[in-house]
């Protein structure tokens, strides 16, 4: 059985569901598998591997692999010819893969209009999860104003560090450290500050507390009022 793609590939990235029917093939590129749900039984060149949620594996070009999932599974799959994946073929991530990152990318793929900016960086983010650093990852500039604008358009979503890191093309741990180094605060503290700043700007434009709270993602007008008072600002 061929795996069923639940959404079309974007830059080589796709969501695939695997079932109980056994499949087998090989291809001329690297294939990166990250488990999201269930367990995928994988056999690569005679070696068995189980891919559960948060697990990962890299299949090298030309390696024949058999796959099945007795109870069904869903995986994030990257098909890529990027040579750096040769360092990762045949092994799991050196550190536990951020399941939140994989699920964030899966949610992006499931949207009717997938956000190209986030998915463009997906291969590098996944590569960093396996251990080898993407060249100049530490020196890559973070577009903080651009990130703030991106977050403002998504206050209705439960944003987390992995979401911010995906925008910046960094792993969550790298982004968290860069935020402490460059902004002097934790990533979530920075995000809360941006939310409050936006709410204050809306109030200064004459919007009501209720409307400012709605537009900036506060759960209620009273929550925004309390946040403004803690800041010493007039609600």
CSV table of C-alpha atoms in Angstrom, one decimal:
chain,number,residue,atom,x,y,z
A,1,UNK,CA,0.0,0.0,0.0
A,2,UNK,CA,1.4,3.4,-0.9
A,3,UNK,CA,1.2,5.9,1.9
A,4,UNK,CA,-1.6,8.4,1.5
A,5,UNK,CA,-0.7,12.0,1.5
A,6,UNK,CA,-3.2,14.1,3.5
A,7,UNK,CA,-2.0,17.3,1.8
A,8,UNK,CA,0.1,18.0,-1.3
A,9,UNK,CA,3.9,18.3,-0.8
A,10,UNK,CA,5.2,21.7,-0.2
A,11,UNK,CA,9.0,22.2,-0.9
A,12,UNK,CA,9.3,18.4,-0.5
A,13,UNK,CA,7.4,18.3,2.8
A,14,UNK,CA,4.2,16.3,3.1
A,15,UNK,CA,1.9,14.6,5.6
A,16,UNK,CA,1.4,10.8,5.1
A,17,UNK,CA,-0.8,8.2,6.6
A,18,UNK,CA,0.3,4.6,6.8
A,19,UNK,CA,-1.9,1.5,7.2
A,20,UNK,CA,-1.7,-2.2,7.8
A,21,UNK,CA,-0.9,-3.1,4.2
A,22,UNK,CA,2.8,-3.6,3.8
A,23,UNK,CA,4.6,-1.3,1.3
A,24,UNK,CA,8.1,-1.4,-0.1
A,25,UNK,CA,10.2,0.9,-2.3
A,26,UNK,CA,13.4,2.9,-2.7
A,27,UNK,CA,14.1,6.3,-4.2
A,28,UNK,CA,17.0,8.4,-5.4
A,29,UNK,CA,16.7,11.1,-2.7
A,30,UNK,CA,16.9,11.2,1.1
A,31,UNK,CA,13.6,10.7,2.9
A,32,UNK,CA,13.2,12.1,6.4
A,33,UNK,CA,10.4,10.6,8.5
A,34,UNK,CA,9.1,12.1,11.7
A,35,UNK,CA,6.3,10.3,13.7
A,36,UNK,CA,3.3,12.4,14.6
A,37,UNK,CA,0.7,9.7,15.7
A,38,UNK,CA,0.7,6.0,16.0
A,39,UNK,CA,3.7,3.7,15.3
A,40,UNK,CA,5.2,3.1,11.9
A,41,UNK,CA,7.1,-0.2,11.5
A,42,UNK,CA,10.1,0.5,9.2
A,43,UNK,CA,12.6,-2.0,7.8
A,44,UNK,CA,15.6,-0.4,6.0
A,45,UNK,CA,18.0,-2.8,4.3
A,46,UNK,CA,17.0,-5.5,6.7
A,47,UNK,CA,17.2,-3.4,9.9
A,48,UNK,CA,14.0,-2.8,11.8
A,49,UNK,CA,12.9,0.5,13.3
A,50,UNK,CA,9.8,1.8,15.0
A,51,UNK,CA,8.8,5.4,14.4
A,52,UNK,CA,6.5,6.6,17.2
A,53,UNK,CA,5.4,10.2,17.9
A,54,UNK,CA,8.5,12.4,18.1
A,55,UNK,CA,10.8,9.7,16.7
A,56,UNK,CA,12.6,10.2,13.4
A,57,UNK,CA,14.7,8.4,10.8
A,58,UNK,CA,16.5,9.3,7.6
A,59,UNK,CA,16.4,6.8,4.7
A,60,UNK,CA,19.4,7.2,2.4
A,61,UNK,CA,19.1,7.3,-1.4
A,62,UNK,CA,18.8,3.8,-2.9
A,63,UNK,CA,18.0,2.1,0.4
A,64,UNK,CA,15.0,-0.2,0.0
A,65,UNK,CA,12.6,0.1,2.9
A,66,UNK,CA,9.5,-1.8,3.9
A,67,UNK,CA,6.8,-0.1,6.0
A,68,UNK,CA,3.5,-0.8,7.6
A,69,UNK,CA,1.5,0.3,10.6
A,70,UNK,CA,-0.9,-2.3,12.0
A,71,UNK,CA,-3.0,0.3,13.9
A,72,UNK,CA,-2.4,3.2,11.6
A,73,UNK,CA,0.1,6.1,11.8
A,74,UNK,CA,0.8,9.6,10.6
A,75,UNK,CA,4.2,11.0,9.7
A,76,UNK,CA,5.7,14.2,8.6
A,77,UNK,CA,7.9,13.3,5.5
A,78,UNK,CA,10.6,15.4,3.9
A,79,UNK,CA,11.9,14.3,0.5
A,80,UNK,CA,15.1,16.1,-0.2
A,81,UNK,CA,18.3,15.9,-2.2
A,82,UNK,CA,20.2,18.2,0.3
A,83,UNK,CA,23.7,16.7,0.7
A,84,UNK,CA,23.9,17.6,4.4
A,85,UNK,CA,21.4,14.8,5.2
A,86,UNK,CA,24.1,12.3,4.4
A,87,UNK,CA,25.5,13.0,7.9
A,88,UNK,CA,22.2,11.9,9.3
A,89,UNK,CA,21.2,8.9,7.2
A,90,UNK,CA,20.6,5.7,9.1
A,91,UNK,CA,20.2,7.3,12.6
A,92,UNK,CA,17.8,9.0,14.8
A,93,UNK,CA,18.1,12.6,16.0
A,94,UNK,CA,21.0,13.1,18.4
A,95,UNK,CA,18.6,14.9,20.8
A,96,UNK,CA,14.9,14.2,21.3
A,97,UNK,CA,13.1,15.7,18.3
A,98,UNK,CA,10.8,18.6,19.2
A,99,UNK,CA,7.4,17.1,18.6
A,100,UNK,CA,5.9,20.6,18.9
A,101,UNK,CA,8.0,21.6,15.9
A,102,UNK,CA,6.8,18.6,13.8
A,103,UNK,CA,3.2,19.2,14.8
A,104,UNK,CA,3.6,22.9,14.0
A,105,UNK,CA,4.8,22.1,10.5
A,106,UNK,CA,1.9,19.5,10.1
A,107,UNK,CA,-0.6,22.2,11.0
A,108,UNK,CA,0.9,24.5,8.4
A,109,UNK,CA,0.5,21.8,5.8
A,110,UNK,CA,-3.1,21.3,6.7
A,111,UNK,CA,-4.1,24.9,6.1
A,112,UNK,CA,-5.9,25.7,2.9
A,113,UNK,CA,-3.2,28.2,2.1
A,114,UNK,CA,0.0,26.8,3.7
A,115,UNK,CA,2.3,29.6,5.0
A,116,UNK,CA,5.2,29.5,2.6
A,117,UNK,CA,7.6,31.5,4.9
A,118,UNK,CA,7.4,28.9,7.7
A,119,UNK,CA,7.6,25.9,5.3
A,120,UNK,CA,10.5,27.4,3.4
A,121,UNK,CA,12.6,27.0,6.6
A,122,UNK,CA,11.3,23.5,7.5
A,123,UNK,CA,14.2,21.5,5.9
A,124,UNK,CA,16.8,23.5,7.9
A,125,UNK,CA,14.8,23.2,11.1
A,126,UNK,CA,14.5,19.5,10.8
A,127,UNK,CA,18.2,19.2,9.9
A,128,UNK,CA,19.2,21.0,13.1
A,129,UNK,CA,17.0,18.6,15.1
A,130,UNK,CA,19.3,15.7,14.0
A,131,UNK,CA,22.3,17.5,15.5
A,132,UNK,CA,24.5,19.0,12.7
A,133,UNK,CA,24.1,22.7,12.8
A,134,UNK,CA,23.1,24.6,9.7
A,135,UNK,CA,26.0,26.8,8.6
A,136,UNK,CA,25.9,30.2,10.3
A,137,UNK,CA,22.8,29.3,12.3
A,138,UNK,CA,24.2,31.3,15.2
A,139,UNK,CA,24.9,34.3,13.0
A,140,UNK,CA,21.6,34.3,11.2
A,141,UNK,CA,19.9,37.6,11.9
A,142,UNK,CA,16.5,37.5,13.4
A,143,UNK,CA,14.0,39.9,11.9
A,144,UNK,CA,12.5,41.0,15.2
A,145,UNK,CA,10.2,43.6,13.7
A,146,UNK,CA,9.0,41.1,11.1
A,147,UNK,CA,8.5,38.5,13.7
A,148,UNK,CA,6.4,41.0,15.8
A,149,UNK,CA,4.2,41.7,12.7
A,150,UNK,CA,3.9,38.0,12.0
A,151,UNK,CA,2.8,37.4,15.6
A,152,UNK,CA,0.3,40.3,15.5
A,153,UNK,CA,-1.6,38.6,12.7
A,154,UNK,CA,-1.9,35.4,14.8
A,155,UNK,CA,-3.0,36.5,18.2
A,156,UNK,CA,-6.0,34.2,17.8
A,157,UNK,CA,-3.7,31.2,17.8
A,158,UNK,CA,-1.9,29.6,20.9
A,159,UNK,CA,1.6,30.7,19.8
A,160,UNK,CA,4.6,28.9,21.4
A,161,UNK,CA,8.4,29.1,21.2
A,162,UNK,CA,8.4,26.5,18.4
A,163,UNK,CA,6.2,28.8,16.3
A,164,UNK,CA,8.5,31.8,16.7
A,165,UNK,CA,11.6,29.6,16.1
A,166,UNK,CA,10.0,28.3,12.8
A,167,UNK,CA,9.7,31.9,11.5
A,168,UNK,CA,13.3,32.6,12.4
A,169,UNK,CA,14.6,29.4,10.9
A,170,UNK,CA,16.1,28.2,14.2
A,171,UNK,CA,15.5,25.3,16.5
A,172,UNK,CA,13.4,26.2,19.6
A,173,UNK,CA,16.4,26.0,21.9
A,174,UNK,CA,18.5,28.2,19.6
A,175,UNK,CA,15.7,30.8,19.3
A,176,UNK,CA,15.1,30.8,23.1
A,177,UNK,CA,18.9,31.5,23.7
A,178,UNK,CA,19.0,34.2,21.0
A,179,UNK,CA,16.0,35.9,22.5
A,180,UNK,CA,17.6,35.9,25.9
A,181,UNK,CA,20.9,37.2,24.4
A,182,UNK,CA,19.4,39.8,22.1
A,183,UNK,CA,16.2,40.9,23.8
A,184,UNK,CA,17.2,40.3,27.4
A,185,UNK,CA,14.2,38.1,28.2
A,186,UNK,CA,12.6,34.7,27.6
A,187,UNK,CA,10.9,34.1,24.3
A,188,UNK,CA,7.4,33.9,25.9
A,189,UNK,CA,8.1,37.1,27.9
A,190,UNK,CA,8.9,38.8,24.6
A,191,UNK,CA,5.8,37.4,23.0
A,192,UNK,CA,3.6,38.6,25.9
A,193,UNK,CA,5.2,42.0,25.7
A,194,UNK,CA,4.4,42.3,22.0
A,195,UNK,CA,0.8,41.3,22.7
A,196,UNK,CA,0.5,44.0,25.4
A,197,UNK,CA,2.2,46.6,23.2
A,198,UNK,CA,-0.2,46.0,20.4
A,199,UNK,CA,-3.2,46.2,22.8
A,200,UNK,CA,-1.8,49.6,24.2
A,201,UNK,CA,-1.5,50.9,20.6
A,202,UNK,CA,-5.1,49.9,19.9
A,203,UNK,CA,-6.3,51.7,23.0
A,204,UNK,CA,-4.3,54.8,22.0
A,205,UNK,CA,-6.1,54.8,18.7
A,206,UNK,CA,-9.4,55.1,20.6
A,207,UNK,CA,-10.6,51.4,20.5
A,208,UNK,CA,-12.6,50.2,23.4
A,209,UNK,CA,-11.0,47.8,25.9
A,210,UNK,CA,-13.2,45.0,24.7
A,211,UNK,CA,-12.2,45.5,21.0
A,212,UNK,CA,-8.5,45.9,21.9
A,213,UNK,CA,-8.6,42.7,23.9
A,214,UNK,CA,-10.3,40.9,21.0
A,215,UNK,CA,-7.8,42.1,18.4
A,216,UNK,CA,-4.8,41.3,20.6
A,217,UNK,CA,-5.9,37.9,21.7
A,218,UNK,CA,-6.6,38.5,25.4
A,219,UNK,CA,-9.2,36.1,26.8
A,220,UNK,CA,-11.3,38.9,28.2
A,221,UNK,CA,-11.4,42.7,28.6
A,222,UNK,CA,-10.7,42.3,32.3
A,223,UNK,CA,-7.5,40.3,31.5
A,224,UNK,CA,-6.3,43.2,29.3
A,225,UNK,CA,-7.2,45.7,32.0
A,226,UNK,CA,-5.2,43.7,34.6
A,227,UNK,CA,-2.2,43.5,32.3
A,228,UNK,CA,-2.2,47.3,31.6
A,229,UNK,CA,-2.5,48.1,35.3
A,230,UNK,CA,0.4,45.8,36.1
A,231,UNK,CA,2.4,47.8,33.6
A,232,UNK,CA,1.3,51.0,35.2
A,233,UNK,CA,-0.6,52.1,32.1
A,234,UNK,CA,-4.1,53.6,32.0
A,235,UNK,CA,-6.7,50.9,30.9
